[in-house]
Amino acid sequence: MVDWDSFVQVSGSDFSTGNTSATNITGLSIALLANSIYEVQCALIGQSSTAAGVTLAISFSAAGATGAHNSFVALSTTSGSSLTNVIGTLFATSIWTTATTDQNIIMRAIVKTGANAGNVTAQVAKTTSGTVTIYIGSVMKVRKLP
Amino acid sequence: MYWDGFVRVYGGNFVTSSTSAVDVPGLIWAASANSLYEVDVFLAGRSSSSAGSKADINFSAAGATGTWIEFEDLSTLATFINVNVIGTMSAGGIWTATTADQGLIINAMVKTGVNAGNITVQALKITSGTLTIYSGSVMKVKKVN
């Protein structure tokens, strides 16, 4: 059966930040080998303190990687969408725009690493101002393609 | 296996004409209080009329939060993404291609409160007619916190 090779989670406490630029979500990082292709999936739950919402990305720490992340997202508690961008670049659209209400996102990515090994990481940025919280238990899974 | 387990519709297709939300038999998972669950559902089925149907993720006890995200066949030629909070159906319907077999993926993160209860898949038929969900449709669950 095809299954995930490994997974990591937000643990210990919820992750919160007010940064308006891409910030690594503590705990959601996995080391990847060079010259390999990985499937990545994140299931996150959290909330935004304001209606400006948040943006997210899946990033790779070393040079030479290519790929894209695409997600099914809750723009708000009543509106959904699919969003995409290249790895390392945040969505152009903010999500979780229903303030102070728990919402979720399913992020998927293909990461094709180059000559450098590194870490794949889930990133988040608060839009405009306020804070974003990602709850304990939010998870990142990876599978190395044969 | 990543998932703690899975449950399925079994013993025959589930058929309903209810226009209010009803639990899909078999697609039920007991959940603890003060916990977080990742839920992944795949449904296959059809509507008997172009009014379509609806489906969502519900929790049986008070206090659960989170949203479900549904990637669906609006018809055989169009897809759509529905979202709502746990226990509330979306405004829009699914499976509006009459008597055509169609699919549906629902992802959810269910954050339970002080009450234990059951995570279920609920469905309804819009306006009139019948909704059929095929045997083998599956809900996978993992307790992530």
GROMACS .gro file of C-alpha atoms in nm:
model
  291
    1MET     CA    1   0.000   0.000   0.000
    2VAL     CA    2   0.127   0.348  -0.080
    3ASP     CA    3   0.161   0.540   0.245
    4TRP     CA    4   0.346   0.840   0.379
    5ASP     CA    5   0.717   0.791   0.461
    6SER     CA    6   0.699   1.019   0.763
    7PHE     CA    7   0.504   1.300   0.922
    8VAL     CA    8   0.569   1.582   1.170
    9GLN     CA    9   0.335   1.798   1.373
   10VAL     CA   10   0.301   2.123   1.558
   11SER     CA   11   0.362   2.008   1.915
   12GLY     CA   12   0.406   2.143   2.263
   13SER     CA   13   0.197   2.455   2.206
   14ASP     CA   14   0.005   2.630   1.933
   15PHE     CA   15   0.218   2.824   1.685
   16SER     CA   16   0.140   3.195   1.667
   17THR     CA   17   0.296   3.479   1.475
   18GLY     CA   18   0.224   3.835   1.372
   19ASN     CA   19   0.484   3.836   1.096
   20THR     CA   20   0.359   3.966   0.764
   21SER     CA   21   0.633   3.786   0.572
   22ALA     CA   22   0.673   3.411   0.528
   23THR     CA   23   0.758   3.246   0.860
   24ASN     CA   24   0.839   2.881   0.924
   25ILE     CA   25   0.570   2.702   1.126
   26THR     CA   26   0.757   2.545   1.414
   27GLY     CA   27   0.754   2.168   1.390
   28LEU     CA   28   0.641   2.144   1.027
   29SER     CA   29   0.980   2.076   0.867
   30ILE     CA   30   1.123   1.754   0.721
   31ALA     CA   31   1.469   1.687   0.575
   32LEU     CA   32   1.474   1.588   0.207
   33LEU     CA   33   1.751   1.430   0.001
   34ALA     CA   34   1.913   1.592  -0.301
   35ASN     CA   35   1.810   1.499  -0.655
   36SER     CA   36   1.477   1.351  -0.548
   37ILE     CA   37   1.106   1.407  -0.594
   38TYR     CA   38   0.871   1.425  -0.296
   39GLU     CA   39   0.497   1.445  -0.250
   40VAL     CA   40   0.410   1.669   0.044
   41GLN     CA   41   0.076   1.721   0.217
   42CYS     CA   42  -0.017   1.946   0.508
   43ALA     CA   43  -0.342   1.942   0.705
   44LEU     CA   44  -0.359   2.257   0.913
   45ILE     CA   45  -0.618   2.405   1.144
   46GLY     CA   46  -0.600   2.747   1.302
   47GLN     CA   47  -0.741   3.095   1.293
   48SER     CA   48  -0.672   3.455   1.205
   49SER     CA   49  -0.727   3.735   1.455
   50THR     CA   50  -0.858   3.966   1.183
   51ALA     CA   51  -1.062   3.948   0.864
   52ALA     CA   52  -0.752   4.030   0.661
   53GLY     CA   53  -0.666   3.662   0.691
   54VAL     CA   54  -0.338   3.483   0.627
   55THR     CA   55  -0.135   3.334   0.343
   56LEU     CA   56   0.070   3.017   0.332
   57ALA     CA   57   0.336   2.838   0.132
   58ILE     CA   58   0.544   2.525   0.121
   59SER     CA   59   0.911   2.610   0.096
   60PHE     CA   60   1.244   2.433   0.053
   61SER     CA   61   1.554   2.560   0.233
   62ALA     CA   62   1.823   2.497  -0.029
   63ALA     CA   63   1.885   2.625  -0.379
   64GLY     CA   64   1.789   2.433  -0.689
   65ALA     CA   65   1.453   2.289  -0.592
   66THR     CA   66   1.152   2.326  -0.817
   67GLY     CA   67   0.785   2.243  -0.786
   68ALA     CA   68   0.453   2.390  -0.682
   69HIS     CA   69   0.211   2.377  -0.395
   70ASN     CA   70  -0.164   2.369  -0.446
   71SER     CA   71  -0.435   2.370  -0.187
   72PHE     CA   72  -0.802   2.333  -0.113
   73VAL     CA   73  -0.867   2.622   0.122
   74ALA     CA   74  -1.130   2.782   0.338
   75LEU     CA   75  -1.122   3.144   0.224
   76SER     CA   76  -1.376   3.193   0.500
   77THR     CA   77  -1.613   2.962   0.685
   78THR     CA   78  -1.852   2.968   0.391
   79SER     CA   79  -1.630   3.008   0.086
   80GLY     CA   80  -1.375   2.770  -0.061
   81SER     CA   81  -1.118   2.788  -0.337
   82SER     CA   82  -0.811   2.620  -0.481
   83LEU     CA   83  -0.489   2.819  -0.469
   84THR     CA   84  -0.144   2.749  -0.609
   85ASN     CA   85   0.205   2.892  -0.637
   86VAL     CA   86   0.563   2.776  -0.687
   87ILE     CA   87   0.737   2.642  -0.379
   88GLY     CA   88   0.874   2.916  -0.159
   89THR     CA   89   0.613   3.171  -0.263
   90LEU     CA   90   0.303   3.254  -0.061
   91PHE     CA   91  -0.046   3.237  -0.206
   92ALA     CA   92  -0.146   3.565  -0.366
   93THR     CA   93  -0.487   3.537  -0.197
   94SER     CA   94  -0.551   3.549   0.176
   95ILE     CA   95  -0.749   3.272   0.343
   96TRP     CA   96  -0.919   3.227   0.682
   97THR     CA   97  -1.086   3.566   0.654
   98THR     CA   98  -1.353   3.484   0.909
   99ALA     CA   99  -1.182   3.635   1.212
  100THR     CA  100  -1.126   3.441   1.535
  101THR     CA  101  -1.292   3.128   1.397
  102ASP     CA  102  -1.127   2.788   1.348
  103GLN     CA  103  -1.071   2.705   0.981
  104ASN     CA  104  -0.857   2.455   0.793
  105ILE     CA  105  -0.653   2.400   0.479
  106ILE     CA  106  -0.525   2.097   0.289
  107MET     CA  107  -0.194   2.182   0.118
  108ARG     CA  108  -0.032   1.955  -0.138
  109ALA     CA  109   0.302   1.997  -0.313
  110ILE     CA  110   0.549   1.829  -0.538
  111VAL     CA  111   0.907   1.923  -0.447
  112LYS     CA  112   1.184   1.826  -0.691
  113THR     CA  113   1.513   1.883  -0.516
  114GLY     CA  114   1.830   1.973  -0.703
  115ALA     CA  115   2.191   1.918  -0.609
  116ASN     CA  116   2.135   2.029  -0.250
  117ALA     CA  117   1.963   1.846   0.032
  118GLY     CA  118   1.752   2.065   0.260
  119ASN     CA  119   1.429   2.095   0.455
  120VAL     CA  120   1.076   2.125   0.327
  121THR     CA  121   0.879   2.358   0.553
  122ALA     CA  122   0.526   2.491   0.585
  123GLN     CA  123   0.523   2.870   0.605
  124VAL     CA  124   0.260   3.123   0.705
  125ALA     CA  125   0.228   3.501   0.699
  126LYS     CA  126  -0.035   3.723   0.857
  127THR     CA  127  -0.192   3.963   0.613
  128THR     CA  128  -0.172   4.330   0.713
  129SER     CA  129  -0.169   4.296   1.092
  130GLY     CA  130  -0.280   4.086   1.386
  131THR     CA  131  -0.184   3.727   1.457
  132VAL     CA  132  -0.228   3.385   1.300
  133THR     CA  133  -0.246   3.074   1.515
  134ILE     CA  134  -0.177   2.720   1.390
  135TYR     CA  135  -0.299   2.461   1.638
  136ILE     CA  136  -0.112   2.175   1.798
  137GLY     CA  137  -0.159   1.858   1.594
  138SER     CA  138  -0.148   2.028   1.255
  139VAL     CA  139   0.052   1.791   1.039
  140MET     CA  140   0.295   1.768   0.744
  141LYS     CA  141   0.344   1.436   0.561
  142VAL     CA  142   0.600   1.345   0.295
  143ARG     CA  143   0.649   1.057   0.056
  144LYS     CA  144   0.955   1.010  -0.165
  145LEU     CA  145   0.859   0.904  -0.513
  146PRO     CA  146   1.043   0.590  -0.623
  147MET     CA  147  -0.037   0.314   0.790
  148TYR     CA  148  -0.072   0.686   0.860
  149TRP     CA  149  -0.445   0.669   0.933
  150ASP     CA  150  -0.572   0.531   1.263
  151GLY     CA  151  -0.838   0.351   1.065
  152PHE     CA  152  -1.119   0.378   0.818
  153VAL     CA  153  -1.489   0.302   0.794
  154ARG     CA  154  -1.702   0.238   0.491
  155VAL     CA  155  -2.053   0.219   0.358
  156TYR     CA  156  -2.113  -0.155   0.345
  157GLY     CA  157  -2.386  -0.412   0.299
  158GLY     CA  158  -2.541  -0.225   0.009
  159ASN     CA  159  -2.570   0.128  -0.125
  160PHE     CA  160  -2.713   0.400   0.099
  161VAL     CA  161  -3.022   0.559  -0.052
  162THR     CA  162  -3.214   0.851   0.094
  163SER     CA  163  -3.479   1.096  -0.014
  164SER     CA  164  -3.443   1.308   0.299
  165THR     CA  165  -3.417   1.680   0.234
  166SER     CA  166  -3.265   1.736   0.578
  167ALA     CA  167  -2.925   1.610   0.688
  168VAL     CA  168  -2.905   1.240   0.773
  169ASP     CA  169  -2.606   1.033   0.880
  170VAL     CA  170  -2.462   0.808   0.610
  171PRO     CA  171  -2.467   0.460   0.768
  172GLY     CA  172  -2.122   0.320   0.829
  173LEU     CA  173  -1.941   0.651   0.806
  174ILE     CA  174  -1.913   0.713   1.180
  175TRP     CA  175  -1.606   0.742   1.404
  176ALA     CA  176  -1.604   0.778   1.784
  177ALA     CA  177  -1.393   1.078   1.888
  178SER     CA  178  -1.252   1.183   2.224
  179ALA     CA  179  -1.307   1.516   2.394
  180ASN     CA  180  -1.048   1.794   2.371
  181SER     CA  181  -0.877   1.638   2.070
  182LEU     CA  182  -0.799   1.712   1.707
  183TYR     CA  183  -0.888   1.474   1.423
  184GLU     CA  184  -0.789   1.477   1.057
  185VAL     CA  185  -1.067   1.337   0.838
  186ASP     CA  186  -1.052   1.234   0.472
  187VAL     CA  187  -1.367   1.115   0.295
  188PHE     CA  188  -1.430   0.984  -0.054
  189LEU     CA  189  -1.788   0.933  -0.165
  190ALA     CA  190  -1.911   0.788  -0.492
  191GLY     CA  191  -2.275   0.806  -0.589
  192ARG     CA  192  -2.542   0.985  -0.784
  193SER     CA  193  -2.849   1.205  -0.762
  194SER     CA  194  -3.177   1.115  -0.928
  195SER     CA  195  -3.250   1.474  -1.028
  196SER     CA  196  -3.056   1.781  -1.140
  197ALA     CA  197  -3.140   1.958  -0.816
  198GLY     CA  198  -2.845   1.764  -0.676
  199SER     CA  199  -2.753   1.673  -0.322
  200LYS     CA  200  -2.537   1.793  -0.032
  201ALA     CA  201  -2.288   1.636   0.209
  202ASP     CA  202  -2.087   1.755   0.507
  203ILE     CA  203  -1.889   1.646   0.814
  204ASN     CA  204  -2.076   1.656   1.143
  205PHE     CA  205  -1.991   1.604   1.508
  206SER     CA  206  -2.262   1.469   1.737
  207ALA     CA  207  -2.180   1.667   2.050
  208ALA     CA  208  -2.157   2.035   2.130
  209GLY     CA  209  -1.833   2.229   2.130
  210ALA     CA  210  -1.653   2.103   1.820
  211THR     CA  211  -1.499   2.359   1.586
  212GLY     CA  212  -1.330   2.360   1.247
  213THR     CA  213  -1.428   2.363   0.883
  214TRP     CA  214  -1.470   2.097   0.618
  215ILE     CA  215  -1.352   2.148   0.260
  216GLU     CA  216  -1.527   1.961  -0.019
  217PHE     CA  217  -1.385   1.913  -0.367
  218GLU     CA  218  -1.669   1.792  -0.575
  219ASP     CA  219  -1.823   1.709  -0.907
  220LEU     CA  220  -2.080   1.983  -0.944
  221SER     CA  221  -2.172   1.805  -1.262
  222THR     CA  222  -1.986   1.571  -1.492
  223LEU     CA  223  -1.828   1.876  -1.660
  224ALA     CA  224  -1.763   2.110  -1.368
  225THR     CA  225  -1.594   2.099  -1.031
  226PHE     CA  226  -1.646   2.318  -0.728
  227ILE     CA  227  -1.511   2.365  -0.376
  228ASN     CA  228  -1.757   2.397  -0.090
  229VAL     CA  229  -1.664   2.500   0.264
  230ASN     CA  230  -1.855   2.534   0.586
  231VAL     CA  231  -1.814   2.486   0.958
  232ILE     CA  232  -1.850   2.141   1.109
  233GLY     CA  233  -2.215   2.036   1.115
  234THR     CA  234  -2.342   2.288   0.860
  235MET     CA  235  -2.424   2.211   0.498
  236SER     CA  236  -2.294   2.438   0.224
  237ALA     CA  237  -2.524   2.669   0.035
  238GLY     CA  238  -2.449   2.498  -0.294
  239GLY     CA  239  -2.530   2.149  -0.408
  240ILE     CA  240  -2.328   1.862  -0.553
  241TRP     CA  241  -2.386   1.596  -0.815
  242THR     CA  242  -2.630   1.784  -1.036
  243ALA     CA  243  -2.578   1.560  -1.338
  244THR     CA  244  -2.886   1.342  -1.329
  245THR     CA  245  -2.822   0.970  -1.285
  246ALA     CA  246  -2.450   1.005  -1.358
  247ASP     CA  247  -2.199   0.845  -1.124
  248GLN     CA  248  -1.991   1.115  -0.957
  249GLY     CA  249  -1.730   1.156  -0.683
  250LEU     CA  250  -1.665   1.377  -0.385
  251ILE     CA  251  -1.364   1.438  -0.159
  252ILE     CA  252  -1.410   1.597   0.184
  253ASN     CA  253  -1.118   1.698   0.405
  254ALA     CA  254  -1.175   1.822   0.757
  255MET     CA  255  -0.998   1.901   1.079
  256VAL     CA  256  -1.238   1.844   1.369
  257LYS     CA  257  -1.134   2.008   1.697
  258THR     CA  258  -1.351   1.860   1.969
  259GLY     CA  259  -1.442   2.045   2.288
  260VAL     CA  260  -1.529   1.914   2.630
  261ASN     CA  261  -1.766   1.650   2.491
  262ALA     CA  262  -1.675   1.323   2.327
  263GLY     CA  263  -1.897   1.223   2.036
  264ASN     CA  264  -1.910   1.083   1.685
  265ILE     CA  265  -1.765   1.224   1.365
  266THR     CA  266  -2.010   1.143   1.087
  267VAL     CA  267  -2.070   1.212   0.721
  268GLN     CA  268  -2.411   1.358   0.657
  269ALA     CA  269  -2.598   1.394   0.331
  270LEU     CA  270  -2.930   1.513   0.194
  271LYS     CA  271  -3.121   1.532  -0.132
  272ILE     CA  272  -3.214   1.880  -0.255
  273THR     CA  273  -3.583   1.940  -0.335
  274SER     CA  274  -3.693   1.585  -0.420
  275GLY     CA  275  -3.582   1.253  -0.560
  276THR     CA  276  -3.316   1.024  -0.419
  277LEU     CA  277  -2.948   1.039  -0.335
  278THR     CA  278  -2.746   0.717  -0.362
  279ILE     CA  279  -2.405   0.676  -0.199
  280TYR     CA  280  -2.234   0.362  -0.314
  281SER     CA  281  -2.113   0.082  -0.095
  282GLY     CA  282  -1.738   0.117  -0.039
  283SER     CA  283  -1.743   0.494   0.004
  284VAL     CA  284  -1.489   0.555   0.278
  285MET     CA  285  -1.396   0.784   0.568
  286LYS     CA  286  -1.036   0.775   0.699
  287VAL     CA  287  -0.954   0.925   1.038
  288LYS     CA  288  -0.641   1.009   1.234
  289LYS     CA  289  -0.626   1.157   1.583
  290VAL     CA  290  -0.349   1.415   1.546
  291ASN     CA  291  -0.370   1.562   1.896
   0.00000   0.00000   0.00000
